Every structure is written in structure tokens, then in C-alpha cells.
Amino acid sequence: MRLVISFFIFAQLLWAYNYNDILLEAQSRIYPKILLLEDGFVQRHQMAKKPVVLMVVHEREDGEVAKRVIQKIGEYYGGELANLPFLVKDATFDDIDGKEECDAYYLLKGKEENIKKMVSLARKKRVPVFVYDFEDLAFGATIALDIRRATVIYMNKRSLEWVPRFRQSLYTIVRFMDV
Amino acid sequence: MFKRQRSLSATLTGYVVVMGIVIIAVAFFLFEYFSKQVLYDIEKEKAKLIAEMFAPQIGINLYLGMDDRVVEALRQLLKQKEIVAVKLYCNGRVCHDLHKSVSAENGIVIETSADIYRPGDKSKIGKLVVDYVSYTYNAMLLRLTKMFAVFLLLLALFYALTVYLIRKRLYPLKELANSLVDYSVKNPVKFKRLSSDREIRQIEEAVEKMQEKIEEYTRKLTHLNENLHIQVEQKTKKLWDQLYSDSLTGLPNRRAMMRDLPRIHGALLAIANIDDFTEINDLYGHHVGDEILKQLGAKLSSMNFDALYRASGDEFVFIVKKEFTSKSALELLKRIREEIENTSFLFEENRIDLRISIGASIEYMPTIEQADMALKEARKQRVPIMLFSQNWQVKKRYKENIQWVSEIKSALEDGRIEAYGQPLYDIRHHHVKGYEVLMRLIKKDGTVVSPFHFLSLAQKTHYYPKMTRHIVEQSCIYFENRKEFTFSVNLSVEDILNAETVEFIKERVEKHHVANRIIFELLESENIENYPEVAIFIEDMKHFGCKIAIDDFGTGYSNFSYLTSLDVDYIKIDGSLIKNVHKDKNLEIIAETIIDFAQRLNIKTVAEFVCDEAVYEKVCQMGVDIAQGYYIDEPRPLRELEEAQKSLRDL
């Protein structure tokens, strides 16, 4: 039994993506704040008395990474974002069907079709899509954070057609990608 | 020539004022150009800064197609107090144009623009144009203008103060100069010590020391002059004594007699001559003769005549100032002769008795010639005493006149009244300008006689008009075809008063076409201005084109005023003034006065009697226009003039 469990765990680790902890740390801190920059975001939640929900979506093999992300956000924000209750949930790409309540998706690494599927769902829900991988912006994701050369927030210009508007200050600090 | 003098203080003031004007002009230019421009640029920069501040935000929204946010950004921009209008250009056309109604009365509207770029790169996607109202521009400009006005005022005060100080500091120098104007040795200058400036004090001290030296030098010079004056007076007296005294007898000599005689009138003038004095000299020797002369001089001196002279060897002249009849004169002379002849003259135990002859004149203006003539007549008639008689001269003159009238008549008949020409030399242009035509009588023996000897007599005869006409005709014929020369003919008042002569002259002048070259010389000494006929003649002849000259000007009748009324062209300065003009200062002054007067009236001057180089040089120096005289050439028959002209010296 131990062997079976060990194999299973090992297999999971074998198929899992590699993640940069520093990037994850940075994204965990910045993405919720970007969410706050959405026009009327706080007022809307205060009036509806709804918590802020960030859905971390991952491949099945990256469940641990997702847990780490949730933990980091929890440590940093303590379950509260601008005095609003802040919930961070996780789900696999397969589990998401668009019916779940959330204010934004945070996509870890995933297959192209999964990313595209999430973008399509988000488009319908009109919520922004944060991605771990900068290159996923090419599939229609909204925002990515890159720290390879410098810390840069990228925003996909085309996604702005359907995502809520952000405050002007965000637009002045992001770098737009027209893909 | 001295440069025009300028006041030092005025010069310095001038420099300061000019510098002030230049500085003010430059400052004004800088203020006008730079201050206004700089202020404008600052305001424009502010406007641009505002526009550029909004440009990125607008750029992002424009890039993202968020038109409402673009408008919102533009409105925010428009909310700025100074921004009154904004325009946004997209793709080269106005896509948004917003403005607000604000009065720009107290400000100026500055339009500026900022380019809109796509976020992330430098590609231009639009242009933001804003109208900016600056309310501070005019206020700042006003403030600057006030500052500039204050600056100008201070500058003006500075220059005024500078000018004032210059004048104040230089005032003592000016006072010093003014006080020196009236300086003389008798009136030394005392300075008021107005200035505390060391340099001016030094000048004052130096001038005071100089005054002291001048005073001392003048004192010495005055003393020296006084001594010299005394010496000169003594010397002069001695020389006068030598000049006017006879060294043998101590009596005034012949020179003194000639000096005094012109002033004698209404007196008896006598010459006493020792008979056979040569024999005394021969017999006793000249030293005895001299001794006798000394004793006779002493004897005559003792007779207390009004004047006594030793005229020559054994001739003594004495004057008694009293009116005499022939009888009383003869009685006096007889007494004098007897007293002398009764006197014994002794020399070394020799007794010498003298006999004397006396010739005397009691005419109103007695002359030595008259007394001499009387002495000769006494000797001729072998009488000791003789008084001069006028009859002797009248008879002589009458006889001479008869001879001259006869000579004139025969000369006219024989054609021996001939026209001579003497060159008139143009001093300025160095050539013979013309000739004066002169009348000459040729005696049968060929002797050439000047009219001086017969003209006054001829004028009293009926031959005179013929003589004048003859000369006029000869000269007109000769000069008719010698058009390069002028010629002058002498006319007297008698000629002009003779209507026939005048008519003859006019007719000949016209006939021979010499009107513009003939000059009529009228004698200055004939009181010509009193004859209306003369004025008419001059007017008529000038109308013809002839010229008029006044001859012998300055001979004692000189009257400048009539020269202007008679409209003459030439003045011929009399030879008596010219021939010694280089030696006699008085003559020079008179001649120069005439020349100066003539030049002022634009009348040309002719100097007659230019007899040598010295006279010629002098008349040249005095500014005479034409020279005439023997130094140029002597008068020659007209037929010889051309030949003579070739050999004329080049002056």
C-alpha cells in the first residue's frame, strides 16, 4: 500500500509543471490588489455583501502548487481584501464549468485548450483572468506578471473588450499586449 | 588754425550723457525683447507642462478606445483654471473639442500642444491642443515695467549726479581760467581757493609762482627799457645835432634849412654870400677861410635873426619873420650888410675885411630859389643887395609859352604829335594786358617831349581838341586789329566838356570796333565829380562797353566817395606814391589803403611808375592788379610796340 501511495505521489510529481516560487509569491501579492482596482469593485461587493472570491485554477498535477498559492494569499491578506471578506478557492481546469461564483480566475500553468476554455468562460462571466505564465496572454488571458528582467504587469488589450474597467492608474502602470 | 575749443566739463558731461543714453537704450531693448519673451516662454512652458501631464492618460484611454475616459480626462484638463479650451486630434482630425467660457480680459491666451503617444512605444496616435490663459503674464509684465522704470529713474539720478559732480569738481578750474583772463602785471590774480582738490591747488600755486616770476621779469625789463630809452634819446639827439648842424660854425645846416623852409611865410628870406671868398682861401689858406666863416657865423648869430643857417660854403641864410615892403626890406638888408662890412675879422694879427652880397625874397611864401635868383641877379647887375621880383618869371614864362604854342602848331601841321604806348602788365597772369596810349611831341630836331612840358599850355589853346582827337584816332586804328590788347587813352575834363570831341570819340570807337577794349583815363585831380557832363560821358561810354579809369589817384585830391558814384573800373595809383613805396612806410600805408578800398569795390588797381624790381616786388606783394613803368618797358611809338613786346622781360 505504501508503495502504491509512493508511486502515485511520485507520478504526480513527475507530471507536474515547474513553478518559480518568487513569481508565485509576487503574483499572490499583486493579483488581489489589481482586482481592487476594478471600477466600483469595492462598492459593488459592499452593497451585495458578498465576499471577494479568487478562483485558482490548475491542472490536476498542480494541486499542491495551488494549495501553496492559497496559503501565501491567505498569509498576506488574512482573508480580507479592503475590509471585504476574501476567499481564495482552487479547482482544476476540468472542474470549472463557469457556474461557480468568483470575481476573477488565477490560472496556473495549463494546456492551451484549458487556458482557452477558461478565457471563454471568463468572457461570459466578464471577470478578469490572471495567469501564471506570461505566454498565456496569447490565448486571451487578461493580466500576467513577469519578473524575468524587471517586474512588469502585462495586460492584454483585447481582453479589455469584455473585462470590467480598471482604474486609470492601473492603465498607466501596465504594459499592453495587443495579441 | 586752432581747433575749436570746448569746455572740459561740457565734454565730460557729453560723454556721460551719451553713455547714459546708450545704456538706457540697451536696457530698454533687453527689457522689451527678452523680458517679454522670457515671460511669454515661461507661461507657454507652463501650459505645455499641463498639457503634457494629461497627455499620457489621454493617450492610454485613446489607445484603449475608452472614449468616455478620454472625454473625462479632457474635462479634468479643462477644469484647470488657466485652461479655457482643449482639442484632441485623432488621425489628423479633431475628435474632441471642449471649451469653457472664461473671460481672458486680464490675461493672454497661449495655445500649446502635446503629442499623444501609444502606451509602451513612441508612435504618435494623436495631438492635444490646449488654450491656456495666463493671468500672471500681464501682472508680471507690469511689475517688470515698474522695476524697469525705477531702474531708469535710478540711472537718470546717477547720471545727473555724475554730471553735477563733474561740473562741481571742474568749477574751480573754470574760475581759475576766468580769473586769468584779466591778468596783467599790474593786476595780479588772487585765487579764491575754491577747491580742496590737490591738483587744482597745485595749478593755483604754480600760476601764482609764475605771476611772481613774470612780475620780477617785467620789473627788470622795464628798468632795462628805461635805460635804453635814455640812451636812445641821447644818441638820437646827438645824431640830430650832427645831421642838422654845421660842424664848423655850429649853426643849423642846409638840411635843417630845407626842413624848416616850407613852414616859413610872411617873412624875409635872404642869402648872404661873401664876395671873393675863394681869394681869401687862396691867399690865407683854407684854415683861415674856415676861421672867417666861424667868426661871420658868430657875428650873424649876434644879430638875433629868427632863423640862421649856413647853407653852403660861404653862403648864410637868415630869416626875419615880419612883413616887409620892398623899401623896408632893402633898408634892413643894407643895415645888415653895413654892420658886417664894418666889422673887422681878425686872424693871427691879420685883419680881414669882408664884402658881402645879399639876395632876398619877401614873397608871401619865400623860397630859397627866389633868394638865390635875387643873389644871382645882384651879381649880374653888380649891386650888393637885390630883392626877388615876380616879373622876372612872368616874362620868362610868357616867352616860353609863345615858343610852345608855336611848337604845338607846327607839330600838328607836320604830324609830329605822336601816340606812344606803354605796356600795362597783368601781375596775376604774367602777361601784357594792354597799353596806355600817351601823347608825345617830336621836336624838329627829333627830341621827344612829354606832355608834362606843354599840355597845360595846350589845354588853353584851340589846338588841344585836335591833339586829343589825333591820339584817339591813332590808337583806335592801331588797336583795331590787335584784339588781344586793351588800350587806354587819357581824357581831360576839357575833352569831355567838348561835345565835338565826345562825338568824335564815340564815332571812332564804333567805327573801329574797340568799344570793349578801350579804357578812358580821367585825371583824378580835376574835380571831375562836380561835372554832370562827366557822369553822362561815363554812363554813355560804359553803355558802349568801354571802361573807365581814374588816373593819378592819390595825388592829394583823393576822394573815395566819388569812385562809387562814377562807377569806375580801374584806379591808377599815382606814381608819386609808387616810386618810393618800398622805402617809405607812409607811402605804403596810403597805397595799401587805396588798394584795399578798390578791392572792396571790385575795382582793379594799376601801379604807375614801377621803375625797378624792388618796386615791382612791393606792388605785387600789396595785391596790385596791373603794373606800369620803366621796369616793364618805357613808352614807345605804336609802330614799335610789337617788336618791343618780343623782347619784354619775363617777370
Coordinates of C-alpha atoms in Angstrom, one line a residue, chain A residues 39 157 160 165-168 171-178, chain B residues 56-58 60-61 63-69 118-120:
Chain A
D39 CA -14.1 50.2 -11.3
K157 CA -5.6 45.0 -24.7
L160 CA -10.4 44.8 -22.2
R165 CA -12.8 48.5 -16.5
F166 CA -10.0 49.2 -14.1
R167 CA -9.0 52.4 -12.6
Q168 CA -7.0 54.8 -14.7
Y171 CA -3.6 51.5 -17.1
T172 CA -0.7 53.9 -16.6
I173 CA 1.5 51.3 -15.0
V174 CA 0.8 48.2 -17.1
R175 CA 2.3 47.2 -20.4
F176 CA -0.2 46.4 -23.0
M177 CA -0.1 43.4 -25.3
D178 CA -2.1 43.6 -28.4
Chain B
P56 CA -0.2 60.1 -21.2
Q57 CA -3.6 59.5 -19.5
I58 CA -5.5 60.6 -22.6
I60 CA -3.8 55.4 -22.8
N61 CA -7.5 55.9 -23.0
Y63 CA -5.2 53.8 -27.2
L64 CA -7.6 51.6 -25.3
G65 CA -10.6 53.1 -27.2
M66 CA -12.1 54.3 -23.9
D67 CA -13.7 57.4 -25.4
D68 CA -15.6 58.3 -22.3
R69 CA -12.4 58.2 -20.3
R118 CA 0.7 54.9 -27.8
P119 CA 1.5 53.4 -24.4
G120 CA 4.7 51.4 -24.4

